[in-house]
Coordinates of N, CA and C in Angstrom, one line a residue:
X1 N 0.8 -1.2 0.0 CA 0.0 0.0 0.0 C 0.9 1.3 0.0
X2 N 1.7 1.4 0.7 CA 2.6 2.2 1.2 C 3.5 2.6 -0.1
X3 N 3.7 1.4 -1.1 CA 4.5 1.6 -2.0 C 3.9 2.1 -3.1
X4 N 2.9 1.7 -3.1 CA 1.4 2.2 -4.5 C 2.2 3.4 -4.2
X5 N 1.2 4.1 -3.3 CA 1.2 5.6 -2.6 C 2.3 6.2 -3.3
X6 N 3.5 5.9 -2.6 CA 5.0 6.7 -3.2 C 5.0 6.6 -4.4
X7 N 4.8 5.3 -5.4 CA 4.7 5.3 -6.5 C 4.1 6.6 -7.2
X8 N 2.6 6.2 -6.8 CA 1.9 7.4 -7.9 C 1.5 8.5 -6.9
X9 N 2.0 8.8 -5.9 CA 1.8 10.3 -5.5 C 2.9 10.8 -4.7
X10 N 4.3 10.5 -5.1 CA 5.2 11.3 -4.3 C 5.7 12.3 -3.7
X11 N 5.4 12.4 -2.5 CA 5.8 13.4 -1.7 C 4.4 13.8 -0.9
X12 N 3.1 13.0 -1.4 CA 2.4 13.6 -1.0 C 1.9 12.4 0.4
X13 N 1.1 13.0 1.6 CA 1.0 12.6 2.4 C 0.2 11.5 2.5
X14 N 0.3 10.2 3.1 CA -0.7 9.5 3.1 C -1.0 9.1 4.5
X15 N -2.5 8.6 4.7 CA -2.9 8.0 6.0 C -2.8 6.9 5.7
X16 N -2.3 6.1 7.0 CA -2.6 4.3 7.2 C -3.0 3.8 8.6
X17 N -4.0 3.2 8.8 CA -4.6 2.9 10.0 C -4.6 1.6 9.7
X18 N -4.2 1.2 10.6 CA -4.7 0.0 11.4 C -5.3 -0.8 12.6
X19 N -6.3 -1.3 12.4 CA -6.8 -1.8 13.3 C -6.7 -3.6 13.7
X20 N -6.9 -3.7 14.8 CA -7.4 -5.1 15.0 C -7.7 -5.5 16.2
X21 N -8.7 -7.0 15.9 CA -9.3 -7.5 17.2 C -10.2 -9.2 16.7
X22 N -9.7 -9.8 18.0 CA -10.0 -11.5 17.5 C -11.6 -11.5 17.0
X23 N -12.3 -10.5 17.1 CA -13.9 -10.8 16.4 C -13.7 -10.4 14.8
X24 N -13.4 -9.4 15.0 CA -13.4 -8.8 14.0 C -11.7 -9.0 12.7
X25 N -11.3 -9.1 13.0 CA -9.8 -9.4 12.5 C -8.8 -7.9 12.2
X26 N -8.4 -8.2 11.3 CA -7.3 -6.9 11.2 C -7.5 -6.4 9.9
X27 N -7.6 -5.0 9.9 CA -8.3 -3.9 9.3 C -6.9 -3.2 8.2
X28 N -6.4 -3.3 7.6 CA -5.5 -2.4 7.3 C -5.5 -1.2 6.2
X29 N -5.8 0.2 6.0 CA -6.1 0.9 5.0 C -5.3 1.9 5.0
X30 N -5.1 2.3 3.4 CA -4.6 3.8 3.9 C -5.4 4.8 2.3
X31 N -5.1 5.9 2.4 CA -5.2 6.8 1.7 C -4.8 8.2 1.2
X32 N -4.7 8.4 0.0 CA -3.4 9.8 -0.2 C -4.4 10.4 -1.4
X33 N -4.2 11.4 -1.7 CA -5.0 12.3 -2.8 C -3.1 12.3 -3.9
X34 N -3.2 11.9 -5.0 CA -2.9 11.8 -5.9 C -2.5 13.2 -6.3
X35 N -1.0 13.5 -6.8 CA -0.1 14.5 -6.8 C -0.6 15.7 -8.0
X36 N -1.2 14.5 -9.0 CA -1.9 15.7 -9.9 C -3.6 16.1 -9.6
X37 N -4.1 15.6 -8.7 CA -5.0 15.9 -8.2 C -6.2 15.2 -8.2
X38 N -7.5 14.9 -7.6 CA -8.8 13.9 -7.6 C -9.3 13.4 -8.6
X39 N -9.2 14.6 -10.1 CA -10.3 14.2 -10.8 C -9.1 12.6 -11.4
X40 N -7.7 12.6 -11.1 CA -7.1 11.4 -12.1 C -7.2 10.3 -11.0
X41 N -7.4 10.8 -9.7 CA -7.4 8.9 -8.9 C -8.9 8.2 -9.1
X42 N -10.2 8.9 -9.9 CA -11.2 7.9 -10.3 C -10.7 7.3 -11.7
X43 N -10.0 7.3 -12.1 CA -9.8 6.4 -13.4 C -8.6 5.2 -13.0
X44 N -8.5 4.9 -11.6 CA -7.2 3.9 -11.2 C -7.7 2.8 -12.1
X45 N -6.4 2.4 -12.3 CA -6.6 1.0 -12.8 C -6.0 -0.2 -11.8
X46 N -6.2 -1.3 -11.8 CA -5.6 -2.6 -11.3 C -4.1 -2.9 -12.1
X47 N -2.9 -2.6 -11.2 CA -1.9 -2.5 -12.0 C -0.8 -3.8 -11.3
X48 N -0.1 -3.7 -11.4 CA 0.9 -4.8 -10.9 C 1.2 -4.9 -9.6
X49 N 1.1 -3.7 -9.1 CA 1.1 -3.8 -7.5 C 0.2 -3.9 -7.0
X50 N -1.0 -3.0 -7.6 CA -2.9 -4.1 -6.9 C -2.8 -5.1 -7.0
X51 N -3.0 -5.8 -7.9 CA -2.9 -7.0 -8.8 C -2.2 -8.0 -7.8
X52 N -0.9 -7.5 -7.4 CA 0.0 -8.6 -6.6 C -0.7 -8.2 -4.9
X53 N -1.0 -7.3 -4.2 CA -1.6 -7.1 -3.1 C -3.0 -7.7 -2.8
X54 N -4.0 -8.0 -4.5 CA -5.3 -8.5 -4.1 C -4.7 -10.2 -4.1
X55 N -3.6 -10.6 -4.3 CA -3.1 -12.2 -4.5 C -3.0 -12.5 -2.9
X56 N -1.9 -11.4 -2.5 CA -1.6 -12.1 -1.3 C -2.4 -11.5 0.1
X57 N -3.5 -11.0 0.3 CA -5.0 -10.9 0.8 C -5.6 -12.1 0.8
X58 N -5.6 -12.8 -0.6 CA -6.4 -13.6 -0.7 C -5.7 -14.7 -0.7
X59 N -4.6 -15.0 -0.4 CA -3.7 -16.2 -0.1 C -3.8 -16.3 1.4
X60 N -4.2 -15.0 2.3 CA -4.6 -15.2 3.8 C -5.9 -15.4 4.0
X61 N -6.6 -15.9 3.3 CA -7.8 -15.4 3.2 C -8.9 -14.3 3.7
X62 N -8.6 -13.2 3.4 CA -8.7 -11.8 3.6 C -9.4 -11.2 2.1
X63 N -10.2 -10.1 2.3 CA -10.6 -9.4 0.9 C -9.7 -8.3 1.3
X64 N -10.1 -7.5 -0.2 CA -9.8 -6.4 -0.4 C -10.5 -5.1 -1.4
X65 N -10.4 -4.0 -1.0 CA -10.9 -3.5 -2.0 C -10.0 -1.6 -2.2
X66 N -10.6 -1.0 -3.1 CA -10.0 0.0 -3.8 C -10.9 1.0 -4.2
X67 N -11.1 2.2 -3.9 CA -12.1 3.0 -4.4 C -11.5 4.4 -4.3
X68 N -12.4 5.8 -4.4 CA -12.0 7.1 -4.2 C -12.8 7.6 -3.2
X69 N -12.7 8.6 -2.4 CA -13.7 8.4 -1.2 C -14.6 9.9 -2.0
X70 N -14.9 10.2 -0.9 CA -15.9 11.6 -1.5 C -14.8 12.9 -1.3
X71 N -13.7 12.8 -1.2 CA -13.0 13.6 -0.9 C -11.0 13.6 -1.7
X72 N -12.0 12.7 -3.1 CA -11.2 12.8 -4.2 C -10.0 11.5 -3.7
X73 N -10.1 10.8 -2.5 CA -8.7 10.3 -2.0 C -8.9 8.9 -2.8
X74 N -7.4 8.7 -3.0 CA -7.3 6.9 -3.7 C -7.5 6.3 -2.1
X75 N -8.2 5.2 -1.9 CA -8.5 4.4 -0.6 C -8.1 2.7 -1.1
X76 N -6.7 2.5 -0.4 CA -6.8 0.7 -0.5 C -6.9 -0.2 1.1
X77 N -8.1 -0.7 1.4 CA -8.3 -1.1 2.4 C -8.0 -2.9 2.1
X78 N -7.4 -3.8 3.2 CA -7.4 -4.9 3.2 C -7.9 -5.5 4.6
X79 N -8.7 -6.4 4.7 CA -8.8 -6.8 5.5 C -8.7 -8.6 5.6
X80 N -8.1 -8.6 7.0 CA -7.3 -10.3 7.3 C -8.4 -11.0 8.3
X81 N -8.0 -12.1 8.5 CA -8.4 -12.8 9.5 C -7.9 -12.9 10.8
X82 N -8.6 -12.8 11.8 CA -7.8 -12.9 12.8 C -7.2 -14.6 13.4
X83 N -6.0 -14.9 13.1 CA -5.6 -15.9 13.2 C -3.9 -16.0 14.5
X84 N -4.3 -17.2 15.6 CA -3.6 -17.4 16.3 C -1.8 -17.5 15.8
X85 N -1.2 -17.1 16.1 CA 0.4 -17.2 16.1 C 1.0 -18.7 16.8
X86 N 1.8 -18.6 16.4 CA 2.5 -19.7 17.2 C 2.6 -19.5 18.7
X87 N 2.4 -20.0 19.6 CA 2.4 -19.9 21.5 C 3.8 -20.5 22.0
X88 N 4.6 -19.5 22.0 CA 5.9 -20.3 23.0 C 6.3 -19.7 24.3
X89 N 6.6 -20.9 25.0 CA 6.8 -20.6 26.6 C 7.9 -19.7 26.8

């Protein structure tokens, strides 16, 4: 996500939140407004780095999705499962 971002909007700021919790699982999103401005982040396409980020979401079995919010911003949210770790003493 992080890398999209720098990719196609360098320099410009992005949010990333994360959340999580064992009902719900782990939340991960972020979002940046695109360097040349709103009206070109509705025409994103699925490029090689979506493309490989919606693979490995869904190799955890996790969705994902991609949109523009009402405030022009590229938004890529993923969300995981909440799954136990290994337990050592």
């Amino acid at each position: 996500m992080l890398t999209n971002a720098r990719k196609h909007a360098p320099g410009m700021p992005v949010r990333l939140q994360v959340t999580a919790n064992p009902t719900l699982g782990i939340d991960i999103s972020a979002g940046n407004l695109l360097r040349q401005g709103p009206q070109l982040s509705r025409s994103f396409r699925l490029g090689n780095g979506l493309t490989g980020l919606s693979e490995r979401v869904r190799r955890l079995g996790g969705n994902w999705r991609v949109w523009t919010d009402d405030g022009g911003a590229f938004r890529v949210e993923a969300l995981l499962p909440w799954t136990r770790g290994v337990e050592h003493d």
